[in-house]
PDB file of C-alpha atoms (C1' of nucleotides) in Angstrom:
ATOM      1  CA  MET U   1       0.000   0.000   0.000  1.00 40.00           C
ATOM      2  CA  GLU U   2       1.239   3.423  -0.953  1.00 51.00           C
ATOM      3  CA  ILE U   3       0.793   6.673   0.869  1.00 51.00           C
ATOM      4  CA  LYS U   4      -2.218   8.097  -0.859  1.00 52.00           C
ATOM      5  CA  ASN U   5      -3.151  11.698  -0.520  1.00 59.00           C
ATOM      6  CA  LYS U   6       0.190  13.118   0.339  1.00 60.00           C
ATOM      7  CA  GLN U   7      -0.948  16.036   2.395  1.00 69.00           C
ATOM      8  CA  GLN U   8      -3.320  14.033   4.529  1.00 77.00           C
ATOM      9  CA  GLY U   9      -0.796  11.254   4.883  1.00 78.00           C
ATOM     10  CA  ILE U  10       1.797  13.559   6.280  1.00 77.00           C
ATOM     11  CA  MET U  11      -0.576  15.089   8.742  1.00 73.00           C
ATOM     12  CA  ILE U  12      -1.295  11.619   9.981  1.00 86.00           C
ATOM     13  CA  VAL U  13       2.402  10.905  10.443  1.00 92.00           C
ATOM     14  CA  ALA U  14       2.590  13.892  12.755  1.00 92.00           C
ATOM     15  CA  ASP U  15      -0.567  12.842  14.607  1.00 91.00           C
ATOM     16  CA  VAL U  16       0.666   9.335  15.231  1.00 94.00           C
ATOM     17  CA  LEU U  17       4.045  10.581  16.346  1.00 94.00           C
ATOM     18  CA  ASP U  18       2.262  12.781  18.839  1.00 91.00           C
ATOM     19  CA  ILE U  19       0.799   9.668  20.403  1.00 92.00           C
ATOM     20  CA  VAL U  20       3.867   7.541  20.399  1.00 94.00           C
ATOM     21  CA  GLY U  21       6.534  10.221  20.607  1.00 91.00           C
ATOM     22  CA  GLY U  22       8.215  11.951  23.473  1.00 93.00           C
ATOM     23  CA  LYS U  23      10.655  10.340  25.797  1.00 96.00           C
ATOM     24  CA  TRP U  24       8.303   7.864  27.461  1.00 97.00           C
ATOM     25  CA  ARG U  25       5.078   7.198  25.585  1.00 97.00           C
ATOM     26  CA  GLY U  26       6.491   4.699  23.130  1.00 96.00           C
ATOM     27  CA  GLN U  27       8.286   2.840  25.881  1.00 96.00           C
ATOM     28  CA  ILE U  28       5.201   2.688  28.074  1.00 97.00           C
ATOM     29  CA  LEU U  29       3.127   1.299  25.225  1.00 97.00           C
ATOM     30  CA  ALA U  30       5.844  -1.202  24.330  1.00 96.00           C
ATOM     31  CA  HIS U  31       5.957  -2.487  27.884  1.00 96.00           C
ATOM     32  CA  LEU U  32       2.198  -2.778  28.082  1.00 97.00           C
ATOM     33  CA  CYS U  33       2.198  -4.824  24.874  1.00 96.00           C
ATOM     34  CA  ASP U  34       3.637  -7.697  26.846  1.00 91.00           C
ATOM     35  CA  ASP U  35       1.138  -7.683  29.659  1.00 95.00           C
ATOM     36  CA  PRO U  36      -0.700  -5.355  32.028  1.00 98.00           C
ATOM     37  CA  LYS U  37       1.448  -3.685  34.620  1.00 98.00           C
ATOM     38  CA  ARG U  38       1.007  -1.879  37.896  1.00 98.00           C
ATOM     39  CA  PHE U  39       2.157   1.669  38.519  1.00 98.00           C
ATOM     40  CA  ASN U  40       5.286   0.710  40.371  1.00 98.00           C
ATOM     41  CA  GLU U  41       6.124  -2.076  37.967  1.00 97.00           C
ATOM     42  CA  LEU U  42       6.146   0.462  35.181  1.00 97.00           C
ATOM     43  CA  LYS U  43       8.187   2.797  37.307  1.00 97.00           C
ATOM     44  CA  THR U  44      10.808   0.117  37.858  1.00 96.00           C
ATOM     45  CA  VAL U  45      10.998  -1.061  34.311  1.00 95.00           C
ATOM     46  CA  LEU U  46      11.131   2.442  32.885  1.00 94.00           C
ATOM     47  CA  ASN U  47      14.406   3.272  34.431  1.00 89.00           C
ATOM     48  CA  LYS U  48      14.491   6.787  35.910  1.00 92.00           C
ATOM     49  CA  ILE U  49      10.999   7.997  35.145  1.00 97.00           C
ATOM     50  CA  THR U  50       9.510  10.000  37.999  1.00 97.00           C
ATOM     51  CA  SER U  51       6.096   9.406  39.541  1.00 98.00           C
ATOM     52  CA  SER U  52       4.745  12.679  38.310  1.00 98.00           C
ATOM     53  CA  THR U  53       5.867  12.091  34.747  1.00 98.00           C
ATOM     54  CA  LEU U  54       4.537   8.560  34.736  1.00 98.00           C
ATOM     55  CA  THR U  55       1.194   9.749  36.061  1.00 98.00           C
ATOM     56  CA  LYS U  56       0.981  12.424  33.397  1.00 98.00           C
ATOM     57  CA  GLU U  57       1.808  10.032  30.579  1.00 98.00           C
ATOM     58  CA  LEU U  58      -0.649   7.411  31.788  1.00 98.00           C
ATOM     59  CA  ARG U  59      -3.435   9.994  32.052  1.00 97.00           C
ATOM     60  CA  TYR U  60      -2.739  11.088  28.513  1.00 96.00           C
ATOM     61  CA  LEU U  61      -2.831   7.531  27.227  1.00 97.00           C
ATOM     62  CA  GLU U  62      -6.080   6.967  29.077  1.00 96.00           C
ATOM     63  CA  ASP U  63      -7.582  10.114  27.591  1.00 94.00           C
ATOM     64  CA  ILE U  64      -6.953   8.925  24.074  1.00 93.00           C
ATOM     65  CA  LYS U  65      -8.294   5.480  24.983  1.00 94.00           C
ATOM     66  CA  MET U  66      -5.076   3.590  24.405  1.00 96.00           C
ATOM     67  CA  VAL U  67      -4.676   2.498  27.989  1.00 98.00           C
ATOM     68  CA  GLU U  68      -7.147   1.522  30.647  1.00 98.00           C
ATOM     69  CA  ARG U  69      -6.712   1.970  34.386  1.00 98.00           C
ATOM     70  CA  LYS U  70      -8.287  -0.950  36.124  1.00 98.00           C
ATOM     71  CA  ILE U  71      -8.881  -1.439  39.811  1.00 97.00           C
ATOM     72  CA  ILE U  72      -8.329  -5.134  40.206  1.00 96.00           C
ATOM     73  CA  GLN U  73      -8.676  -5.250  43.986  1.00 94.00           C
ATOM     74  CA  ASP U  74      -9.488  -2.983  46.838  1.00 88.00           C
ATOM     75  CA  LYS U  75      -8.238  -3.441  50.356  1.00 87.00           C
ATOM     76  CA  PRO U  76      -5.461  -3.120  49.664  1.00 93.00           C
ATOM     77  CA  ILE U  77      -6.080  -1.309  46.450  1.00 95.00           C
ATOM     78  CA  VAL U  78      -4.355  -2.783  43.422  1.00 97.00           C
ATOM     79  CA  ILE U  79      -4.479  -1.032  40.117  1.00 98.00           C
ATOM     80  CA  GLU U  80      -3.265  -2.218  36.786  1.00 98.00           C
ATOM     81  CA  TYR U  81      -2.719  -0.468  33.534  1.00 98.00           C
ATOM     82  CA  LYS U  82      -3.443  -2.347  30.355  1.00 98.00           C
ATOM     83  CA  LEU U  83      -3.890  -1.638  26.705  1.00 98.00           C
ATOM     84  CA  THR U  84      -7.493  -1.251  25.627  1.00 97.00           C
ATOM     85  CA  ASP U  85      -8.685  -3.474  22.794  1.00 95.00           C
ATOM     86  CA  HIS U  86      -7.997  -0.561  20.589  1.00 93.00           C
ATOM     87  CA  GLY U  87      -4.615   0.078  22.180  1.00 96.00           C
ATOM     88  CA  MET U  88      -3.569  -3.480  21.369  1.00 96.00           C
ATOM     89  CA  SER U  89      -3.510  -2.475  17.736  1.00 95.00           C
ATOM     90  CA  ILE U  90      -0.349  -0.492  18.376  1.00 96.00           C
ATOM     91  CA  LYS U  91       1.566  -3.694  18.896  1.00 95.00           C
ATOM     92  CA  ASP U  92       2.066  -4.339  15.204  1.00 95.00           C
ATOM     93  CA  LEU U  93       3.324  -0.830  14.699  1.00 96.00           C
ATOM     94  CA  ILE U  94       5.777  -1.226  17.541  1.00 95.00           C
ATOM     95  CA  VAL U  95       6.998  -4.449  15.998  1.00 94.00           C
ATOM     96  CA  HIS U  96       7.632  -2.590  12.755  1.00 95.00           C
ATOM     97  CA  ILE U  97       9.501   0.139  14.606  1.00 95.00           C
ATOM     98  CA  VAL U  98      11.678  -2.395  16.380  1.00 93.00           C
ATOM     99  CA  GLU U  99      12.334  -4.250  13.156  1.00 92.00           C
ATOM    100  CA  TRP U 100      13.457  -1.133  11.406  1.00 94.00           C
ATOM    101  CA  GLY U 101      15.612  -0.203  14.375  1.00 92.00           C
ATOM    102  CA  GLN U 102      17.241  -3.608  14.413  1.00 89.00           C
ATOM    103  CA  LYS U 103      18.017  -3.564  10.725  1.00 87.00           C
ATOM    104  CA  HIS U 104      19.444  -0.094  10.828  1.00 84.00           C
ATOM    105  CA  ARG U 105      20.981   0.169  14.219  1.00 78.00           C
ATOM    106  CA  ASP U 106      24.526  -0.055  12.934  1.00 74.00           C
ATOM    107  CA  SER U 107      24.247   2.767  10.477  1.00 71.00           C
ATOM    108  CA  VAL U 108      22.138   5.000  12.621  1.00 66.00           C
ATOM    109  CA  PHE U 109      22.883   4.473  16.269  1.00 63.00           C
ATOM    110  CA  LYS U 110      26.635   4.778  16.159  1.00 58.00           C
ATOM    111  CA  LYS U 111      27.785   8.021  17.640  1.00 47.00           C
ATOM    112  CA  ASP U 112      31.493   7.185  17.582  1.00 42.00           C
ATOM    113  CA  GLU U 113      34.041   6.816  14.766  1.00 39.00           C
TER     114      GLU U 113
ATOM    115  CA  MET M   1       8.079 -11.646  13.937  1.00 38.00           C
ATOM    116  CA  GLU M   2       7.855 -11.070  17.621  1.00 48.00           C
ATOM    117  CA  ILE M   3       9.729  -8.623  19.754  1.00 47.00           C
ATOM    118  CA  LYS M   4      12.585 -10.693  21.025  1.00 48.00           C
ATOM    119  CA  ASN M   5      14.700  -9.611  23.898  1.00 56.00           C
ATOM    120  CA  LYS M   6      12.278  -7.341  25.599  1.00 57.00           C
ATOM    121  CA  GLN M   7      14.709  -4.924  27.134  1.00 67.00           C
ATOM    122  CA  GLN M   8      16.675  -4.419  23.985  1.00 76.00           C
ATOM    123  CA  GLY M   9      13.534  -4.101  21.935  1.00 76.00           C
ATOM    124  CA  ILE M  10      12.225  -1.317  24.064  1.00 74.00           C
ATOM    125  CA  MET M  11      15.464   0.556  23.951  1.00 73.00           C
ATOM    126  CA  ILE M  12      15.258   0.355  20.205  1.00 86.00           C
ATOM    127  CA  VAL M  13      11.748   1.767  20.238  1.00 93.00           C
ATOM    128  CA  ALA M  14      13.093   4.815  22.039  1.00 93.00           C
ATOM    129  CA  ASP M  15      16.032   5.118  19.663  1.00 92.00           C
ATOM    130  CA  VAL M  16      13.871   4.981  16.570  1.00 95.00           C
ATOM    131  CA  LEU M  17      11.424   7.455  18.013  1.00 95.00           C
ATOM    132  CA  ASP M  18      14.328   9.790  18.581  1.00 92.00           C
ATOM    133  CA  ILE M  19      15.017   9.727  14.869  1.00 93.00           C
ATOM    134  CA  VAL M  20      11.503  10.105  13.664  1.00 94.00           C
ATOM    135  CA  GLY M  21      10.012  12.016  16.577  1.00 92.00           C
ATOM    136  CA  GLY M  22       9.735  15.669  17.411  1.00 94.00           C
ATOM    137  CA  LYS M  23       7.534  18.081  15.596  1.00 95.00           C
ATOM    138  CA  TRP M  24       9.263  18.021  12.232  1.00 97.00           C
ATOM    139  CA  ARG M  25      11.548  15.051  11.654  1.00 97.00           C
ATOM    140  CA  GLY M  26       8.843  12.590  10.671  1.00 96.00           C
ATOM    141  CA  GLN M  27       7.256  15.076   8.352  1.00 96.00           C
ATOM    142  CA  ILE M  28      10.542  15.929   6.669  1.00 97.00           C
ATOM    143  CA  LEU M  29      11.294  12.270   6.079  1.00 97.00           C
ATOM    144  CA  ALA M  30       7.784  11.640   4.814  1.00 96.00           C
ATOM    145  CA  HIS M  31       8.080  14.454   2.296  1.00 96.00           C
ATOM    146  CA  LEU M  32      11.462  13.263   1.132  1.00 97.00           C
ATOM    147  CA  CYS M  33      10.032   9.795   0.544  1.00 96.00           C
ATOM    148  CA  ASP M  34       8.225  11.153  -2.480  1.00 92.00           C
ATOM    149  CA  ASP M  35      11.183  12.828  -4.119  1.00 95.00           C
ATOM    150  CA  PRO M  36      14.201  15.002  -3.365  1.00 98.00           C
ATOM    151  CA  LYS M  37      13.405  18.549  -2.402  1.00 98.00           C
ATOM    152  CA  ARG M  38      15.184  21.850  -2.172  1.00 98.00           C
ATOM    153  CA  PHE M  39      15.476  23.863   1.008  1.00 98.00           C
ATOM    154  CA  ASN M  40      12.746  26.300   0.134  1.00 97.00           C
ATOM    155  CA  GLU M  41      10.474  23.608  -1.218  1.00 97.00           C
ATOM    156  CA  LEU M  42      10.625  21.898   2.135  1.00 97.00           C
ATOM    157  CA  LYS M  43      10.056  25.201   3.849  1.00 97.00           C
ATOM    158  CA  THR M  44       6.916  25.784   1.821  1.00 96.00           C
ATOM    159  CA  VAL M  45       5.483  22.350   2.181  1.00 95.00           C
ATOM    160  CA  LEU M  46       6.200  22.167   5.906  1.00 94.00           C
ATOM    161  CA  ASN M  47       3.854  24.930   6.789  1.00 89.00           C
ATOM    162  CA  LYS M  48       5.315  27.341   9.352  1.00 92.00           C
ATOM    163  CA  ILE M  49       8.699  25.832   9.964  1.00 97.00           C
ATOM    164  CA  THR M  50      11.414  28.471  10.320  1.00 97.00           C
ATOM    165  CA  SER M  51      14.703  28.479   8.414  1.00 98.00           C
ATOM    166  CA  SER M  52      16.732  27.908  11.526  1.00 98.00           C
ATOM    167  CA  THR M  53      14.660  24.951  12.632  1.00 98.00           C
ATOM    168  CA  LEU M  54      14.683  23.413   9.182  1.00 98.00           C
ATOM    169  CA  THR M  55      18.455  23.793   8.985  1.00 98.00           C
ATOM    170  CA  LYS M  56      18.879  22.182  12.369  1.00 98.00           C
ATOM    171  CA  GLU M  57      16.669  19.215  11.516  1.00 98.00           C
ATOM    172  CA  LEU M  58      18.330  18.669   8.162  1.00 98.00           C
ATOM    173  CA  ARG M  59      21.789  18.727   9.738  1.00 97.00           C
ATOM    174  CA  TYR M  60      20.676  16.142  12.259  1.00 96.00           C
ATOM    175  CA  LEU M  61      19.259  13.893   9.553  1.00 97.00           C
ATOM    176  CA  GLU M  62      22.501  14.266   7.603  1.00 96.00           C
ATOM    177  CA  ASP M  63      24.544  13.395  10.671  1.00 94.00           C
ATOM    178  CA  ILE M  64      22.736  10.120  11.085  1.00 93.00           C
ATOM    179  CA  LYS M  65      23.031   9.447   7.358  1.00 94.00           C
ATOM    180  CA  MET M  66      19.342   9.430   6.622  1.00 96.00           C
ATOM    181  CA  VAL M  67      19.472  12.434   4.326  1.00 97.00           C
ATOM    182  CA  GLU M  68      22.040  13.666   1.886  1.00 98.00           C
ATOM    183  CA  ARG M  69      22.683  17.264   0.901  1.00 98.00           C
ATOM    184  CA  LYS M  70      23.573  17.384  -2.716  1.00 98.00           C
ATOM    185  CA  ILE M  71      24.822  20.312  -4.748  1.00 97.00           C
ATOM    186  CA  ILE M  72      23.182  19.719  -8.079  1.00 95.00           C
ATOM    187  CA  GLN M  73      24.350  22.890  -9.756  1.00 94.00           C
ATOM    188  CA  ASP M  74      26.545  25.856  -9.076  1.00 87.00           C
ATOM    189  CA  LYS M  75      26.076  29.244 -10.610  1.00 86.00           C
ATOM    190  CA  PRO M  76      23.487  29.681  -9.400  1.00 93.00           C
ATOM    191  CA  ILE M  77      23.896  27.175  -6.629  1.00 94.00           C
ATOM    192  CA  VAL M  78      21.109  24.643  -6.355  1.00 97.00           C
ATOM    193  CA  ILE M  79      21.019  22.200  -3.512  1.00 98.00           C
ATOM    194  CA  GLU M  80      18.708  19.311  -2.994  1.00 98.00           C
ATOM    195  CA  TYR M  81      18.025  17.125  -0.038  1.00 98.00           C
ATOM    196  CA  LYS M  82      17.300  13.502  -0.650  1.00 98.00           C
ATOM    197  CA  LEU M  83      17.082  10.323   1.331  1.00 98.00           C
ATOM    198  CA  THR M  84      20.236   8.248   1.290  1.00 97.00           C
ATOM    199  CA  ASP M  85      19.913   4.640   0.132  1.00 95.00           C
ATOM    200  CA  HIS M  86      19.743   3.799   3.753  1.00 93.00           C
ATOM    201  CA  GLY M  87      17.242   6.557   4.455  1.00 96.00           C
ATOM    202  CA  MET M  88      14.898   5.129   1.837  1.00 96.00           C
ATOM    203  CA  SER M  89      14.324   2.208   4.147  1.00 95.00           C
ATOM    204  CA  ILE M  90      12.258   4.450   6.388  1.00 96.00           C
ATOM    205  CA  LYS M  91       9.564   4.596   3.761  1.00 95.00           C
ATOM    206  CA  ASP M  92       8.031   1.282   4.747  1.00 95.00           C
ATOM    207  CA  LEU M  93       7.944   2.317   8.364  1.00 96.00           C
ATOM    208  CA  ILE M  94       6.236   5.559   7.470  1.00 95.00           C
ATOM    209  CA  VAL M  95       3.693   3.613   5.477  1.00 94.00           C
ATOM    210  CA  HIS M  96       2.988   1.503   8.556  1.00 95.00           C
ATOM    211  CA  ILE M  97       2.626   4.610  10.692  1.00 95.00           C
ATOM    212  CA  VAL M  98       0.201   6.157   8.247  1.00 92.00           C
ATOM    213  CA  GLU M  99      -1.784   2.932   7.990  1.00 92.00           C
ATOM    214  CA  TRP M 100      -2.152   2.705  11.723  1.00 94.00           C
ATOM    215  CA  GLY M 101      -3.133   6.351  11.876  1.00 91.00           C
ATOM    216  CA  GLN M 102      -5.766   5.884   9.205  1.00 89.00           C
ATOM    217  CA  LYS M 103      -7.296   2.853  10.855  1.00 87.00           C
ATOM    218  CA  HIS M 104      -7.423   4.487  14.244  1.00 84.00           C
ATOM    219  CA  ARG M 105      -7.973   8.101  13.511  1.00 78.00           C
ATOM    220  CA  ASP M 106     -11.581   8.065  14.633  1.00 74.00           C
ATOM    221  CA  SER M 107     -10.918   6.641  18.038  1.00 71.00           C
ATOM    222  CA  VAL M 108      -7.766   8.554  18.676  1.00 65.00           C
ATOM    223  CA  PHE M 109      -7.864  11.902  16.956  1.00 62.00           C
ATOM    224  CA  LYS M 110     -11.212  13.088  18.208  1.00 57.00           C
ATOM    225  CA  LYS M 111     -10.796  15.733  20.835  1.00 47.00           C
ATOM    226  CA  ASP M 112     -14.493  16.573  21.084  1.00 43.00           C
ATOM    227  CA  GLU M 113     -17.505  14.700  22.454  1.00 39.00           C
TER     228      GLU M 113
ATOM    229  C1'  DA D   1       2.605   2.497  67.699  1.00 90.33           C
ATOM    230  C1'  DA D   2       6.028   2.838  64.138  1.00 90.33           C
ATOM    231  C1'  DC D   3       7.277   1.589  59.639  1.00 90.33           C
ATOM    232  C1'  DA D   4       6.808   0.217  54.896  1.00 90.33           C
ATOM    233  C1'  DC D   5       4.591  -0.084  50.472  1.00 90.33           C
ATOM    234  C1'  DA D   6       1.426   1.162  46.678  1.00 90.33           C
ATOM    235  C1'  DA D   7      -0.310   4.698  44.150  1.00 90.33           C
ATOM    236  C1'  DG D   8      -0.223   8.620  43.565  1.00 90.33           C
ATOM    237  C1'  DT D   9      -0.353  14.598  44.047  1.00 90.33           C
ATOM    238  C1'  DA D  10       1.801  19.292  44.319  1.00 90.33           C
ATOM    239  C1'  DG D  11       4.940  22.807  43.441  1.00 90.33           C
ATOM    240  C1'  DT D  12       9.103  24.289  41.579  1.00 90.33           C
ATOM    241  C1'  DT D  13      13.162  24.194  38.650  1.00 90.33           C
ATOM    242  C1'  DT D  14      15.865  22.698  34.723  1.00 90.33           C
ATOM    243  C1'  DT D  15      16.418  21.305  30.104  1.00 90.33           C
ATOM    244  C1'  DT D  16      15.226  21.036  25.452  1.00 90.33           C
ATOM    245  C1'  DA D  17      12.653  22.130  21.438  1.00 90.33           C
ATOM    246  C1'  DA D  18      10.898  25.329  18.688  1.00 90.33           C
ATOM    247  C1'  DG D  19       9.832  30.094  17.271  1.00 90.33           C
ATOM    248  C1'  DA D  20      10.800  35.137  16.270  1.00 90.33           C
ATOM    249  C1'  DT D  21      13.505  38.321  14.150  1.00 90.33           C
ATOM    250  C1'  DA D  22      17.117  39.920  11.741  1.00 90.33           C
ATOM    251  C1'  DC D  23      21.104  39.388   8.932  1.00 90.33           C
ATOM    252  C1'  DT D  24      24.364  37.244   5.155  1.00 90.33           C
ATOM    253  C1'  DT D  25      26.278  35.802   0.580  1.00 90.33           C
ATOM    254  C1'  DA D  26      26.142  34.811  -4.084  1.00 90.33           C
ATOM    255  C1'  DA D  27      23.789  35.048  -8.292  1.00 90.33           C
ATOM    256  C1'  DT D  28      20.248  36.876 -11.717  1.00 90.33           C
ATOM    257  C1'  DG D  29      16.809  39.700 -13.667  1.00 90.33           C
ATOM    258  C1'  DC D  30      15.316  44.275 -14.740  1.00 90.33           C
TER     259       DC D  30
ATOM    260  C1'  DG Z   1      22.836  49.492  -9.682  1.00 90.33           C
ATOM    261  C1'  DC Z   2      18.651  47.821  -7.246  1.00 90.33           C
ATOM    262  C1'  DA Z   3      15.489  44.336  -6.100  1.00 90.33           C
ATOM    263  C1'  DT Z   4      14.747  39.518  -5.663  1.00 90.33           C
ATOM    264  C1'  DT Z   5      15.518  34.604  -4.849  1.00 90.33           C
ATOM    265  C1'  DA Z   6      17.974  30.677  -2.835  1.00 90.33           C
ATOM    266  C1'  DA Z   7      20.112  28.944   0.903  1.00 90.33           C
ATOM    267  C1'  DG Z   8      21.164  29.605   4.664  1.00 90.33           C
ATOM    268  C1'  DT Z   9      23.442  31.763   9.820  1.00 90.33           C
ATOM    269  C1'  DA Z  10      23.166  34.114  14.342  1.00 90.33           C
ATOM    270  C1'  DT Z  11      21.063  35.490  18.503  1.00 90.33           C
ATOM    271  C1'  DC Z  12      17.503  35.738  21.627  1.00 90.33           C
ATOM    272  C1'  DT Z  13      13.036  34.530  23.627  1.00 90.33           C
ATOM    273  C1'  DT Z  14       9.234  31.528  24.658  1.00 90.33           C
ATOM    274  C1'  DA Z  15       6.934  27.396  25.524  1.00 90.33           C
ATOM    275  C1'  DA Z  16       6.725  22.701  26.491  1.00 90.33           C
ATOM    276  C1'  DA Z  17       8.623  18.495  28.385  1.00 90.33           C
ATOM    277  C1'  DA Z  18      10.758  16.325  31.887  1.00 90.33           C
ATOM    278  C1'  DA Z  19      13.105  16.229  36.388  1.00 90.33           C
ATOM    279  C1'  DC Z  20      13.600  17.211  41.402  1.00 90.33           C
ATOM    280  C1'  DT Z  21      11.946  17.201  45.882  1.00 90.33           C
ATOM    281  C1'  DA Z  22       8.680  16.613  49.056  1.00 90.33           C
ATOM    282  C1'  DC Z  23       4.243  15.310  50.669  1.00 90.33           C
ATOM    283  C1'  DT Z  24      -0.311  12.411  50.963  1.00 90.33           C
ATOM    284  C1'  DT Z  25      -3.673   8.583  51.794  1.00 90.33           C
ATOM    285  C1'  DG Z  26      -4.929   4.063  52.657  1.00 90.33           C
ATOM    286  C1'  DT Z  27      -3.502  -0.461  54.161  1.00 90.33           C
ATOM    287  C1'  DG Z  28      -0.903  -3.954  56.050  1.00 90.33           C
ATOM    288  C1'  DT Z  29       2.983  -5.661  59.053  1.00 90.33           C
ATOM    289  C1'  DT Z  30       5.713  -6.319  63.342  1.00 90.33           C
TER     290       DT Z  30
END
DNA sequence: AACACAAGTAGTTTTTAAGATACTTAATGC
DNA sequence: GCATTAAGTATCTTAAAAACTACTTGTGTT
């Protein structure tokens, strides 16, 4: 499939990159592709993110219906974050991103030499 | 293909999003997928980008060998920016991004209601 | 009762990205 | 010789993203 309607296509590129871009959003989504995770699990696995940043990013992803906050137990309260059905669709895209990155890591990710 | 080696995979997600992320980089690459373009052509088509920002982004994309600056004529000097052979490989990824965006635009891009 | 853990919130500061504005250099057309 | 276009550079300001530090609330643990 080709990119039809150039102008519209390019606007969509920017829109999608809004969702997945930034320092953390893509990583959060990638981690949630594997399985649902609790707040502090995400915090641990996303090395160095702060609580306030993680909260902000999760709220954003909830707002756009990519991620769902689910109370899975109260007393003591346990909350998990998972991709919505719709959010699951991002998995394929993330696979494509990783594939491209793996193929091209040598040419692109070298800072030295 | 699955995402093997979770930790590495997620680092790669972040790396790739560095390349393609930000307000302009994805759009510049998307436009260059179609055909090479001159500085002012890019400036026109990327509505509202400033010269200094465009210069900065192009230099970055040159540094990572995604884009090539080519003098195609002197007197008067004419320069064009084109994807390198390697840079062309991003086209497929952009197609995937656009496809995802098109499928999910209704659920994701609505701000109202 | 004191402490720890989970899941945050609140306020401030720092860093980074992007924008605004103005200038430059070389050539070309009028 | 003056204006215009192409392809930028230089400097400063603003805005947005992320980080830093500290605090909170509920619960359970010893």
